[in-house]
PDB file of C-alpha atoms in Angstrom:
ATOM      1  CA  MET A   1      25.884  13.121   2.714  1.00 38.00           C
ATOM      2  CA  LYS A   2      27.679  13.749  -0.547  1.00 40.00           C
ATOM      3  CA  MET A   3      29.413  10.366  -0.391  1.00 41.00           C
ATOM      4  CA  LEU A   4      26.077   8.711   0.268  1.00 40.00           C
ATOM      5  CA  ASN A   5      24.647  10.366  -2.820  1.00 42.00           C
ATOM      6  CA  TRP A   6      27.500   8.985  -4.897  1.00 42.00           C
ATOM      7  CA  ILE A   7      26.750   5.475  -3.742  1.00 43.00           C
ATOM      8  CA  ILE A   8      23.049   5.175  -4.249  1.00 40.00           C
ATOM      9  CA  GLY A   9      22.594   4.113  -7.795  1.00 40.00           C
ATOM     10  CA  ARG A  10      26.026   3.684  -9.052  1.00 39.00           C
ATOM     11  CA  VAL A  11      26.583  -0.032  -9.451  1.00 38.00           C
ATOM     12  CA  ARG A  12      23.895   0.297 -12.064  1.00 37.00           C
ATOM     13  CA  ALA A  13      25.986   2.928 -13.857  1.00 36.00           C
ATOM     14  CA  ARG A  14      27.616   0.465 -16.219  1.00 36.00           C
ATOM     15  CA  LEU A  15      24.113  -0.738 -17.148  1.00 36.00           C
ATOM     16  CA  ILE A  16      22.823   2.705 -18.081  1.00 36.00           C
ATOM     17  CA  ASP A  17      24.103   2.547 -21.640  1.00 40.00           C
ATOM     18  CA  SER A  18      23.255  -1.122 -22.143  1.00 40.00           C
ATOM     19  CA  PRO A  19      20.583  -2.127 -24.698  1.00 45.00           C
ATOM     20  CA  SER A  20      18.266  -3.565 -22.047  1.00 45.00           C
ATOM     21  CA  TYR A  21      18.222  -0.297 -20.119  1.00 41.00           C
ATOM     22  CA  SER A  22      17.661   1.752 -23.268  1.00 45.00           C
ATOM     23  CA  ASP A  23      14.808  -0.533 -24.287  1.00 50.00           C
ATOM     24  CA  GLU A  24      13.134  -0.102 -20.912  1.00 49.00           C
ATOM     25  CA  ARG A  25      13.361   3.673 -21.073  1.00 49.00           C
ATOM     26  CA  SER A  26      11.863   3.611 -24.595  1.00 50.00           C
ATOM     27  CA  ALA A  27       8.604   2.536 -22.962  1.00 46.00           C
ATOM     28  CA  SER A  28       7.513   6.169 -23.324  1.00 48.00           C
ATOM     29  CA  SER A  29       6.340   5.248 -26.818  1.00 59.00           C
ATOM     30  CA  PHE A  30       2.590   4.790 -27.038  1.00 62.00           C
ATOM     31  CA  ASP A  31       2.517   1.124 -28.039  1.00 68.00           C
ATOM     32  CA  ALA A  32       5.112   0.043 -25.489  1.00 74.00           C
ATOM     33  CA  THR A  33       3.305   1.922 -22.726  1.00 68.00           C
ATOM     34  CA  LEU A  34      -0.020   0.278 -23.567  1.00 71.00           C
ATOM     35  CA  LYS A  35       1.631  -3.133 -23.559  1.00 78.00           C
ATOM     36  CA  LYS A  36       3.158  -2.512 -20.140  1.00 77.00           C
ATOM     37  CA  LEU A  37      -0.096  -1.060 -18.877  1.00 76.00           C
ATOM     38  CA  ARG A  38      -2.028  -4.147 -19.918  1.00 78.00           C
ATOM     39  CA  ARG A  39       0.539  -6.462 -18.322  1.00 78.00           C
ATOM     40  CA  ILE A  40       0.454  -4.546 -15.050  1.00 79.00           C
ATOM     41  CA  GLU A  41      -3.351  -4.566 -15.032  1.00 79.00           C
ATOM     42  CA  ILE A  42      -3.465  -8.342 -15.523  1.00 80.00           C
ATOM     43  CA  VAL A  43      -0.773  -9.060 -12.927  1.00 75.00           C
ATOM     44  CA  SER A  44      -2.169  -6.606 -10.373  1.00 79.00           C
ATOM     45  CA  ASN A  45      -5.737  -7.853 -10.693  1.00 79.00           C
ATOM     46  CA  ARG A  46      -4.598 -11.448 -10.261  1.00 79.00           C
ATOM     47  CA  ILE A  47      -2.548 -10.553  -7.182  1.00 80.00           C
ATOM     48  CA  VAL A  48      -5.383  -8.539  -5.684  1.00 79.00           C
ATOM     49  CA  ASP A  49      -7.981 -11.275  -6.274  1.00 76.00           C
ATOM     50  CA  GLU A  50      -5.764 -14.083  -5.009  1.00 74.00           C
ATOM     51  CA  SER A  51      -3.878 -12.421  -2.209  1.00 71.00           C
ATOM     52  CA  PHE A  52      -5.156  -9.364  -0.412  1.00 71.00           C
ATOM     53  CA  HIS A  53      -8.321  -7.676  -1.641  1.00 63.00           C
ATOM     54  CA  GLY A  54     -10.273  -8.760   1.453  1.00 69.00           C
ATOM     55  CA  GLN A  55      -7.360  -7.951   3.730  1.00 72.00           C
ATOM     56  CA  TYR A  56      -7.020  -4.465   2.246  1.00 75.00           C
ATOM     57  CA  LYS A  57     -10.702  -3.853   2.928  1.00 72.00           C
ATOM     58  CA  SER A  58     -10.459  -5.124   6.502  1.00 71.00           C
ATOM     59  CA  ALA A  59      -7.221  -3.300   7.265  1.00 75.00           C
ATOM     60  CA  PHE A  60      -8.576   0.122   6.334  1.00 77.00           C
ATOM     61  CA  ARG A  61     -12.245  -0.079   7.266  1.00 63.00           C
ATOM     62  CA  GLY A  62     -13.650   2.741   9.334  1.00 52.00           C
ATOM     63  CA  GLN A  63     -11.108   5.326   8.235  1.00 49.00           C
ATOM     64  CA  GLY A  64     -12.506   8.372  10.003  1.00 51.00           C
ATOM     65  CA  ILE A  65     -16.102   9.511  10.424  1.00 56.00           C
ATOM     66  CA  GLU A  66     -18.365  11.944   8.649  1.00 59.00           C
ATOM     67  CA  PHE A  67     -21.304  14.047   9.821  1.00 61.00           C
ATOM     68  CA  ASP A  68     -24.677  12.289   9.584  1.00 64.00           C
ATOM     69  CA  GLU A  69     -27.379  14.302  11.391  1.00 76.00           C
ATOM     70  CA  VAL A  70     -28.345  16.145  14.563  1.00 84.00           C
ATOM     71  CA  ARG A  71     -30.772  14.909  17.207  1.00 85.00           C
ATOM     72  CA  GLU A  72     -32.022  16.056  20.582  1.00 88.00           C
ATOM     73  CA  TYR A  73     -29.674  15.642  23.511  1.00 86.00           C
ATOM     74  CA  VAL A  74     -30.488  12.787  25.909  1.00 79.00           C
ATOM     75  CA  ASP A  75     -28.952  11.935  29.258  1.00 74.00           C
ATOM     76  CA  GLY A  76     -25.618  10.230  28.801  1.00 70.00           C
ATOM     77  CA  ASP A  77     -24.636  11.963  25.567  1.00 78.00           C
ATOM     78  CA  ASP A  78     -21.150  13.436  25.410  1.00 78.00           C
ATOM     79  CA  ALA A  79     -21.400  17.196  25.984  1.00 83.00           C
ATOM     80  CA  ARG A  80     -18.574  17.676  23.485  1.00 81.00           C
ATOM     81  CA  SER A  81     -20.913  16.541  20.687  1.00 83.00           C
ATOM     82  CA  ILE A  82     -23.439  19.350  21.301  1.00 90.00           C
ATOM     83  CA  ASP A  83     -24.164  21.419  18.182  1.00 90.00           C
ATOM     84  CA  TRP A  84     -24.308  24.879  19.728  1.00 92.00           C
ATOM     85  CA  ASN A  85     -25.687  26.609  16.620  1.00 91.00           C
ATOM     86  CA  VAL A  86     -28.700  24.300  16.385  1.00 91.00           C
ATOM     87  CA  THR A  87     -29.097  24.377  20.161  1.00 92.00           C
ATOM     88  CA  ALA A  88     -29.293  28.193  20.112  1.00 93.00           C
ATOM     89  CA  ARG A  89     -31.918  28.208  17.343  1.00 91.00           C
ATOM     90  CA  ALA A  90     -34.047  25.465  18.896  1.00 91.00           C
ATOM     91  CA  ALA A  91     -33.663  26.680  22.482  1.00 91.00           C
ATOM     92  CA  LYS A  92     -32.913  23.127  23.585  1.00 92.00           C
ATOM     93  CA  PRO A  93     -29.774  21.031  23.286  1.00 93.00           C
ATOM     94  CA  TYR A  94     -28.980  19.041  20.146  1.00 91.00           C
ATOM     95  CA  VAL A  95     -26.004  16.795  19.475  1.00 89.00           C
ATOM     96  CA  LYS A  96     -24.207  15.867  16.269  1.00 83.00           C
ATOM     97  CA  ARG A  97     -24.256  12.279  15.080  1.00 74.00           C
ATOM     98  CA  TYR A  98     -21.537  10.804  12.900  1.00 65.00           C
ATOM     99  CA  ALA A  99     -21.419   7.780  10.649  1.00 56.00           C
ATOM    100  CA  GLU A 100     -18.421   5.688   9.694  1.00 54.00           C
ATOM    101  CA  GLU A 101     -17.121   6.635   6.269  1.00 54.00           C
ATOM    102  CA  ARG A 102     -17.876   3.900   3.760  1.00 61.00           C
ATOM    103  CA  GLU A 103     -16.047   5.554   0.898  1.00 73.00           C
ATOM    104  CA  ARG A 104     -12.308   5.775   1.357  1.00 86.00           C
ATOM    105  CA  THR A 105      -9.608   7.590  -0.536  1.00 93.00           C
ATOM    106  CA  LEU A 106      -6.246   6.114  -1.508  1.00 95.00           C
ATOM    107  CA  LEU A 107      -3.399   8.445  -2.454  1.00 97.00           C
ATOM    108  CA  ILE A 108      -0.165   7.087  -3.896  1.00 97.00           C
ATOM    109  CA  MET A 109       2.921   9.271  -3.468  1.00 98.00           C
ATOM    110  CA  LEU A 110       5.620   8.138  -5.921  1.00 97.00           C
ATOM    111  CA  ASP A 111       9.269   9.188  -5.638  1.00 94.00           C
ATOM    112  CA  LEU A 112      10.675  10.183  -9.052  1.00 93.00           C
ATOM    113  CA  SER A 113      14.190  11.103  -7.953  1.00 88.00           C
ATOM    114  CA  ALA A 114      16.827   9.477 -10.181  1.00 85.00           C
ATOM    115  CA  SER A 115      18.119   7.218  -7.403  1.00 82.00           C
ATOM    116  CA  ASN A 116      15.008   5.135  -8.084  1.00 82.00           C
ATOM    117  CA  LEU A 117      16.492   4.129 -11.442  1.00 80.00           C
ATOM    118  CA  PHE A 118      18.827   1.937  -9.395  1.00 75.00           C
ATOM    119  CA  GLY A 119      18.373  -1.821  -9.717  1.00 71.00           C
ATOM    120  CA  ALA A 120      20.451  -4.757 -10.868  1.00 69.00           C
ATOM    121  CA  ASN A 121      17.532  -6.417 -12.682  1.00 77.00           C
ATOM    122  CA  VAL A 122      14.627  -3.967 -12.529  1.00 83.00           C
ATOM    123  CA  SER A 123      14.639  -0.395 -11.298  1.00 86.00           C
ATOM    124  CA  ARG A 124      13.090   0.612  -8.011  1.00 89.00           C
ATOM    125  CA  LEU A 125      10.717   2.798 -10.008  1.00 91.00           C
ATOM    126  CA  GLU A 126       9.421  -0.202 -11.955  1.00 91.00           C
ATOM    127  CA  SER A 127       8.844  -2.139  -8.750  1.00 92.00           C
ATOM    128  CA  ALA A 128       7.135   0.865  -7.131  1.00 94.00           C
ATOM    129  CA  THR A 129       4.806   1.252 -10.128  1.00 94.00           C
ATOM    130  CA  GLU A 130       3.682  -2.375  -9.938  1.00 92.00           C
ATOM    131  CA  ILE A 131       3.144  -2.163  -6.178  1.00 94.00           C
ATOM    132  CA  ALA A 132       1.180   1.072  -6.594  1.00 95.00           C
ATOM    133  CA  ALA A 133      -0.974  -0.521  -9.298  1.00 93.00           C
ATOM    134  CA  SER A 134      -1.867  -3.437  -7.011  1.00 93.00           C
ATOM    135  CA  LEU A 135      -2.868  -1.041  -4.242  1.00 94.00           C
ATOM    136  CA  MET A 136      -4.947   1.015  -6.668  1.00 94.00           C
ATOM    137  CA  PHE A 137      -6.841  -2.018  -7.972  1.00 92.00           C
ATOM    138  CA  SER A 138      -7.492  -3.114  -4.385  1.00 91.00           C
ATOM    139  CA  ALA A 139      -9.061   0.292  -3.750  1.00 91.00           C
ATOM    140  CA  ILE A 140     -11.059   0.297  -6.997  1.00 90.00           C
ATOM    141  CA  LYS A 141     -12.495  -3.152  -6.263  1.00 87.00           C
ATOM    142  CA  ASN A 142     -13.618  -1.717  -2.945  1.00 85.00           C
ATOM    143  CA  ASN A 143     -15.276   1.246  -4.719  1.00 86.00           C
ATOM    144  CA  ASP A 144     -12.766   3.684  -3.207  1.00 91.00           C
ATOM    145  CA  LYS A 145     -11.232   6.727  -4.847  1.00 94.00           C
ATOM    146  CA  VAL A 146      -7.614   6.659  -6.036  1.00 96.00           C
ATOM    147  CA  GLY A 147      -5.196   9.531  -6.608  1.00 97.00           C
ATOM    148  CA  LEU A 148      -1.531  10.021  -7.470  1.00 98.00           C
ATOM    149  CA  LEU A 149       1.148  12.498  -6.488  1.00 97.00           C
ATOM    150  CA  THR A 150       4.632  12.264  -8.013  1.00 97.00           C
ATOM    151  CA  PHE A 151       7.530  14.118  -6.438  1.00 95.00           C
ATOM    152  CA  ALA A 152      11.288  14.629  -6.582  1.00 91.00           C
ATOM    153  CA  ASN A 153      12.643  18.018  -5.545  1.00 89.00           C
ATOM    154  CA  GLY A 154       9.084  19.011  -4.683  1.00 90.00           C
ATOM    155  CA  VAL A 155       5.768  18.048  -6.305  1.00 95.00           C
ATOM    156  CA  ARG A 156       5.886  17.020  -9.957  1.00 94.00           C
ATOM    157  CA  ASP A 157       2.274  16.091 -10.782  1.00 95.00           C
ATOM    158  CA  PHE A 158      -0.925  15.688  -8.809  1.00 97.00           C
ATOM    159  CA  TYR A 159      -3.986  13.725  -9.936  1.00 97.00           C
ATOM    160  CA  PRO A 160      -6.896  14.293  -7.516  1.00 97.00           C
ATOM    161  CA  PRO A 161      -8.599  11.151  -6.187  1.00 96.00           C
ATOM    162  CA  LYS A 162     -11.443   9.797  -8.321  1.00 95.00           C
ATOM    163  CA  LYS A 163     -13.267   6.529  -8.781  1.00 93.00           C
ATOM    164  CA  GLY A 164     -13.152   3.990 -11.549  1.00 92.00           C
ATOM    165  CA  ARG A 165     -10.966   1.507 -13.386  1.00 91.00           C
ATOM    166  CA  LYS A 166     -10.329   3.863 -16.311  1.00 93.00           C
ATOM    167  CA  TYR A 167      -9.019   6.536 -13.995  1.00 95.00           C
ATOM    168  CA  ALA A 168      -6.757   4.032 -12.233  1.00 94.00           C
ATOM    169  CA  LEU A 169      -5.353   2.974 -15.610  1.00 93.00           C
ATOM    170  CA  ARG A 170      -4.726   6.625 -16.436  1.00 94.00           C
ATOM    171  CA  LEU A 171      -2.703   6.999 -13.239  1.00 95.00           C
ATOM    172  CA  ILE A 172      -0.689   3.847 -13.922  1.00 94.00           C
ATOM    173  CA  LYS A 173       0.035   5.092 -17.438  1.00 93.00           C
ATOM    174  CA  ALA A 174       1.240   8.385 -15.954  1.00 94.00           C
ATOM    175  CA  MET A 175       3.617   6.477 -13.670  1.00 93.00           C
ATOM    176  CA  LEU A 176       4.951   4.420 -16.582  1.00 91.00           C
ATOM    177  CA  GLN A 177       5.648   7.573 -18.612  1.00 90.00           C
ATOM    178  CA  SER A 178       7.251   9.522 -15.760  1.00 88.00           C
ATOM    179  CA  GLU A 179      10.876  10.589 -16.180  1.00 86.00           C
ATOM    180  CA  PRO A 180      12.986  10.657 -12.994  1.00 86.00           C
ATOM    181  CA  GLU A 181      14.881  13.836 -12.058  1.00 83.00           C
ATOM    182  CA  TYR A 182      18.549  14.283 -11.189  1.00 82.00           C
ATOM    183  CA  THR A 183      17.705  16.413  -8.175  1.00 82.00           C
ATOM    184  CA  PRO A 184      17.720  16.039  -4.374  1.00 82.00           C
ATOM    185  CA  THR A 185      14.552  14.437  -2.980  1.00 87.00           C
ATOM    186  CA  ASP A 186      12.312  16.803  -1.016  1.00 91.00           C
ATOM    187  CA  LEU A 187       9.715  14.600   0.649  1.00 93.00           C
ATOM    188  CA  ASP A 188       8.830  17.332   3.151  1.00 93.00           C
ATOM    189  CA  ALA A 189       7.625  19.599   0.316  1.00 94.00           C
ATOM    190  CA  ALA A 190       5.467  16.808  -1.107  1.00 95.00           C
ATOM    191  CA  LEU A 191       3.930  16.081   2.299  1.00 96.00           C
ATOM    192  CA  GLU A 192       3.246  19.787   2.854  1.00 96.00           C
ATOM    193  CA  PHE A 193       1.320  19.796  -0.439  1.00 97.00           C
ATOM    194  CA  VAL A 194      -0.760  16.821   0.723  1.00 96.00           C
ATOM    195  CA  ASN A 195      -1.448  18.530   4.041  1.00 95.00           C
ATOM    196  CA  ARG A 196      -2.708  21.646   2.222  1.00 94.00           C
ATOM    197  CA  THR A 197      -4.655  19.871  -0.512  1.00 95.00           C
ATOM    198  CA  MET A 198      -6.218  16.736   0.961  1.00 93.00           C
ATOM    199  CA  ARG A 199      -8.963  17.975   3.262  1.00 87.00           C
ATOM    200  CA  ARG A 200     -10.647  14.638   3.899  1.00 88.00           C
ATOM    201  CA  ARG A 201      -8.829  11.811   5.625  1.00 90.00           C
ATOM    202  CA  ALA A 202      -7.087   9.484   3.169  1.00 93.00           C
ATOM    203  CA  ILE A 203      -4.927   6.368   3.078  1.00 93.00           C
ATOM    204  CA  VAL A 204      -1.553   7.677   1.891  1.00 97.00           C
ATOM    205  CA  PHE A 205       1.180   5.317   0.683  1.00 97.00           C
ATOM    206  CA  VAL A 206       4.634   6.839   0.085  1.00 97.00           C
ATOM    207  CA  LEU A 207       6.726   4.662  -2.262  1.00 96.00           C
ATOM    208  CA  SER A 208      10.373   5.679  -2.156  1.00 92.00           C
ATOM    209  CA  ASP A 209      13.941   4.622  -1.419  1.00 89.00           C
ATOM    210  CA  PHE A 210      13.818   7.370   1.253  1.00 88.00           C
ATOM    211  CA  TYR A 211      17.182   8.870   0.390  1.00 82.00           C
ATOM    212  CA  VAL A 212      15.992  12.252   1.611  1.00 82.00           C
ATOM    213  CA  ASN A 213      17.718  15.158   3.283  1.00 73.00           C
ATOM    214  CA  SER A 214      15.233  15.415   6.125  1.00 75.00           C
ATOM    215  CA  LEU A 215      11.984  14.118   7.588  1.00 82.00           C
ATOM    216  CA  GLY A 216      10.370  16.722   9.780  1.00 82.00           C
ATOM    217  CA  LYS A 217       7.149  18.380  10.794  1.00 89.00           C
ATOM    218  CA  PRO A 218       5.212  17.686   7.528  1.00 93.00           C
ATOM    219  CA  LEU A 219       5.499  13.937   8.163  1.00 93.00           C
ATOM    220  CA  ARG A 220       4.125  14.342  11.680  1.00 91.00           C
ATOM    221  CA  ILE A 221       1.209  16.487  10.456  1.00 93.00           C
ATOM    222  CA  CYS A 222       0.391  14.095   7.617  1.00 94.00           C
ATOM    223  CA  LYS A 223       0.386  11.189  10.063  1.00 93.00           C
ATOM    224  CA  ARG A 224      -2.107  13.051  12.238  1.00 91.00           C
ATOM    225  CA  ARG A 225      -4.458  13.955   9.381  1.00 91.00           C
ATOM    226  CA  HIS A 226      -4.224  10.809   7.293  1.00 93.00           C
ATOM    227  CA  ASP A 227      -3.464   7.107   7.499  1.00 93.00           C
ATOM    228  CA  LEU A 228       0.158   7.376   6.377  1.00 95.00           C
ATOM    229  CA  ILE A 229       2.230   4.331   5.360  1.00 95.00           C
ATOM    230  CA  GLY A 230       5.737   4.267   3.935  1.00 96.00           C
ATOM    231  CA  ILE A 231       6.959   1.607   1.509  1.00 96.00           C
ATOM    232  CA  SER A 232      10.752   1.500   1.402  1.00 93.00           C
ATOM    233  CA  ILE A 233      12.125  -0.284  -1.658  1.00 91.00           C
ATOM    234  CA  ILE A 234      15.652  -1.527  -1.094  1.00 86.00           C
ATOM    235  CA  GLU A 235      18.054  -2.953  -3.653  1.00 82.00           C
ATOM    236  CA  PRO A 236      19.782  -6.211  -2.545  1.00 79.00           C
ATOM    237  CA  VAL A 237      23.110  -5.066  -3.984  1.00 75.00           C
ATOM    238  CA  GLU A 238      23.126  -2.242  -1.430  1.00 72.00           C
ATOM    239  CA  ASN A 239      23.509  -4.810   1.335  1.00 70.00           C
ATOM    240  CA  ALA A 240      26.589  -6.320  -0.308  1.00 70.00           C
ATOM    241  CA  LEU A 241      28.259  -4.179  -2.955  1.00 71.00           C
ATOM    242  CA  PRO A 242      29.733  -6.580  -5.547  1.00 73.00           C
ATOM    243  CA  ASP A 243      33.347  -6.602  -6.685  1.00 75.00           C
ATOM    244  CA  LEU A 244      33.175  -5.151 -10.197  1.00 77.00           C
ATOM    245  CA  GLY A 245      36.703  -3.758 -10.237  1.00 81.00           C
ATOM    246  CA  PHE A 246      37.047  -0.152 -11.372  1.00 80.00           C
ATOM    247  CA  VAL A 247      33.641   1.279 -12.244  1.00 77.00           C
ATOM    248  CA  THR A 248      32.282   4.671 -13.215  1.00 78.00           C
ATOM    249  CA  LEU A 249      29.487   5.791 -10.952  1.00 71.00           C
ATOM    250  CA  GLN A 250      26.945   8.531 -11.533  1.00 69.00           C
ATOM    251  CA  ASP A 251      25.419  10.814  -8.920  1.00 68.00           C
ATOM    252  CA  PRO A 252      21.607  10.540  -9.270  1.00 66.00           C
ATOM    253  CA  GLU A 253      21.131  14.065  -7.942  1.00 66.00           C
ATOM    254  CA  THR A 254      23.670  15.998 -10.021  1.00 67.00           C
ATOM    255  CA  GLY A 255      24.472  13.703 -12.948  1.00 70.00           C
ATOM    256  CA  GLU A 256      28.214  13.917 -12.106  1.00 77.00           C
ATOM    257  CA  TYR A 257      30.507  10.905 -12.566  1.00 80.00           C
ATOM    258  CA  LEU A 258      33.113   9.347 -10.286  1.00 77.00           C
ATOM    259  CA  ASP A 259      35.596   6.487 -10.848  1.00 82.00           C
ATOM    260  CA  VAL A 260      35.940   4.076  -7.901  1.00 77.00           C
ATOM    261  CA  ASP A 261      37.635   0.741  -7.180  1.00 81.00           C
ATOM    262  CA  SER A 262      34.850  -1.595  -6.075  1.00 76.00           C
ATOM    263  CA  GLY A 263      37.445  -4.337  -5.740  1.00 80.00           C
ATOM    264  CA  CYS A 264      38.575  -2.830  -2.431  1.00 83.00           C
ATOM    265  CA  ALA A 265      36.932  -4.867   0.349  1.00 83.00           C
ATOM    266  CA  ARG A 266      37.350  -2.010   2.814  1.00 84.00           C
ATOM    267  CA  PHE A 267      35.551   0.344   0.446  1.00 79.00           C
ATOM    268  CA  ARG A 268      32.657  -2.086  -0.068  1.00 79.00           C
ATOM    269  CA  LYS A 269      32.312  -2.663   3.669  1.00 82.00           C
ATOM    270  CA  ALA A 270      32.266   1.073   4.393  1.00 81.00           C
ATOM    271  CA  ILE A 271      29.614   1.699   1.746  1.00 77.00           C
ATOM    272  CA  GLY A 272      27.426  -1.148   3.021  1.00 77.00           C
ATOM    273  CA  ALA A 273      27.706   0.128   6.591  1.00 81.00           C
ATOM    274  CA  ARG A 274      26.801   3.669   5.583  1.00 80.00           C
ATOM    275  CA  LEU A 275      23.771   2.612   3.576  1.00 78.00           C
ATOM    276  CA  LYS A 276      22.545   0.378   6.408  1.00 81.00           C
ATOM    277  CA  ALA A 277      22.948   3.228   8.885  1.00 82.00           C
ATOM    278  CA  ARG A 278      20.931   5.446   6.568  1.00 81.00           C
ATOM    279  CA  ARG A 279      18.098   2.925   6.313  1.00 82.00           C
ATOM    280  CA  ASP A 280      18.131   2.332  10.069  1.00 85.00           C
ATOM    281  CA  SER A 281      17.861   6.051  10.780  1.00 85.00           C
ATOM    282  CA  ILE A 282      14.789   6.315   8.538  1.00 86.00           C
ATOM    283  CA  ALA A 283      13.200   3.311  10.267  1.00 88.00           C
ATOM    284  CA  VAL A 284      13.837   4.891  13.670  1.00 89.00           C
ATOM    285  CA  LYS A 285      12.320   8.195  12.511  1.00 88.00           C
ATOM    286  CA  PHE A 286       9.171   6.465  11.279  1.00 90.00           C
ATOM    287  CA  LYS A 287       8.897   4.488  14.497  1.00 90.00           C
ATOM    288  CA  GLU A 288       9.254   7.627  16.614  1.00 89.00           C
ATOM    289  CA  MET A 289       6.398   9.249  14.690  1.00 88.00           C
ATOM    290  CA  LYS A 290       4.363   6.004  14.804  1.00 90.00           C
ATOM    291  CA  VAL A 291       4.202   5.765  11.017  1.00 92.00           C
ATOM    292  CA  ASP A 292       4.085   2.264   9.539  1.00 93.00           C
ATOM    293  CA  LEU A 293       7.026   1.422   7.283  1.00 94.00           C
ATOM    294  CA  ILE A 294       6.984  -1.605   4.967  1.00 94.00           C
ATOM    295  CA  THR A 295      10.336  -2.753   3.587  1.00 93.00           C
ATOM    296  CA  ILE A 296      10.233  -4.489   0.198  1.00 92.00           C
ATOM    297  CA  GLU A 297      13.174  -5.938  -1.712  1.00 89.00           C
ATOM    298  CA  ASN A 298      13.450  -4.565  -5.241  1.00 88.00           C
ATOM    299  CA  GLY A 299      12.545  -7.189  -7.819  1.00 84.00           C
ATOM    300  CA  GLY A 300      11.389  -9.625  -5.139  1.00 85.00           C
ATOM    301  CA  ASP A 301       7.998 -10.761  -3.901  1.00 87.00           C
ATOM    302  CA  TYR A 302       6.068  -7.778  -2.609  1.00 90.00           C
ATOM    303  CA  VAL A 303       2.831  -9.675  -1.980  1.00 88.00           C
ATOM    304  CA  VAL A 304       3.984 -11.308   1.268  1.00 88.00           C
ATOM    305  CA  PRO A 305       5.178  -8.055   2.956  1.00 90.00           C
ATOM    306  CA  LEU A 306       1.936  -6.286   1.989  1.00 90.00           C
ATOM    307  CA  ARG A 307      -0.220  -9.191   3.101  1.00 88.00           C
ATOM    308  CA  ASN A 308       1.591  -9.362   6.437  1.00 88.00           C
ATOM    309  CA  PHE A 309       1.086  -5.633   6.871  1.00 90.00           C
ATOM    310  CA  PHE A 310      -2.661  -5.895   6.154  1.00 87.00           C
ATOM    311  CA  ARG A 311      -2.996  -8.746   8.642  1.00 85.00           C
ATOM    312  CA  LYS A 312      -1.150  -6.740  11.270  1.00 85.00           C
ATOM    313  CA  ARG A 313      -3.385  -3.725  10.679  1.00 82.00           C
ATOM    314  CA  GLU A 314      -6.530  -5.869  10.792  1.00 77.00           C
ATOM    315  CA  ARG A 315      -5.564  -7.290  14.178  1.00 75.00           C
ATOM    316  CA  ARG A 316      -4.694  -3.814  15.450  1.00 68.00           C
TER     317      ARG A 316
END
């Protein structure tokens, strides 16, 4: 596990002190953040309008039911729907009626562990923010509520679901200004928080590289209570570690440094195999728990994978 942690974001290590990286991190300034926010809004709205607003709506329609009214029992009604309190007061049987929920809730869970700074061209965190923004605008256009939970070694910030474009922009701004942590990723703790806090059924997207120590009971409970979907953002360089000679790598969880020879083919092959095994184990875990997992290449086209997922859900 320790070796895996060393690998995760390290090819990017020599880029950390480069001007382009420093400029990107300076986006915490007010003007730069507003500029990025406006760009993301324009891009996301265009993608939503052109690609998958209707598919989002179709894929998640009928998410749960809510109480509507009670009426007298008639032959053929399911006995399990009898409202015993009303029945006792009225001295004759009544049943509960439910209506499909028209208003849905979208919750974005964003991984802020430092391994998400990894990326040869753009960081995983930047890609995750743009994907999250597109999902939020899809929800807003459908008059749904949107919320945000950021996590690393536990919950960082939680913004309860609300409606409206202004609120969505506030959440996107919060994502743009978030600073990743050099700590282990505790997804279980974040899911436990969702299980305690979100009482009504929600559509929950978890955007992460899923370099986590464990995936246990909280994932299973969240799947049962909510419509849970994982979005795994992978960096292409992880599939084929490049030959950069001797490089200094940094552990995203501890901030420690390590010198390695990336010119060694055996070393690169071993690292690639270990990272693939890690990703495969996460995919197997999600499949066992019947949780959808979308894999998106960092810096690549995320519209097609999302659109394919929506189509699959609509057919299902």
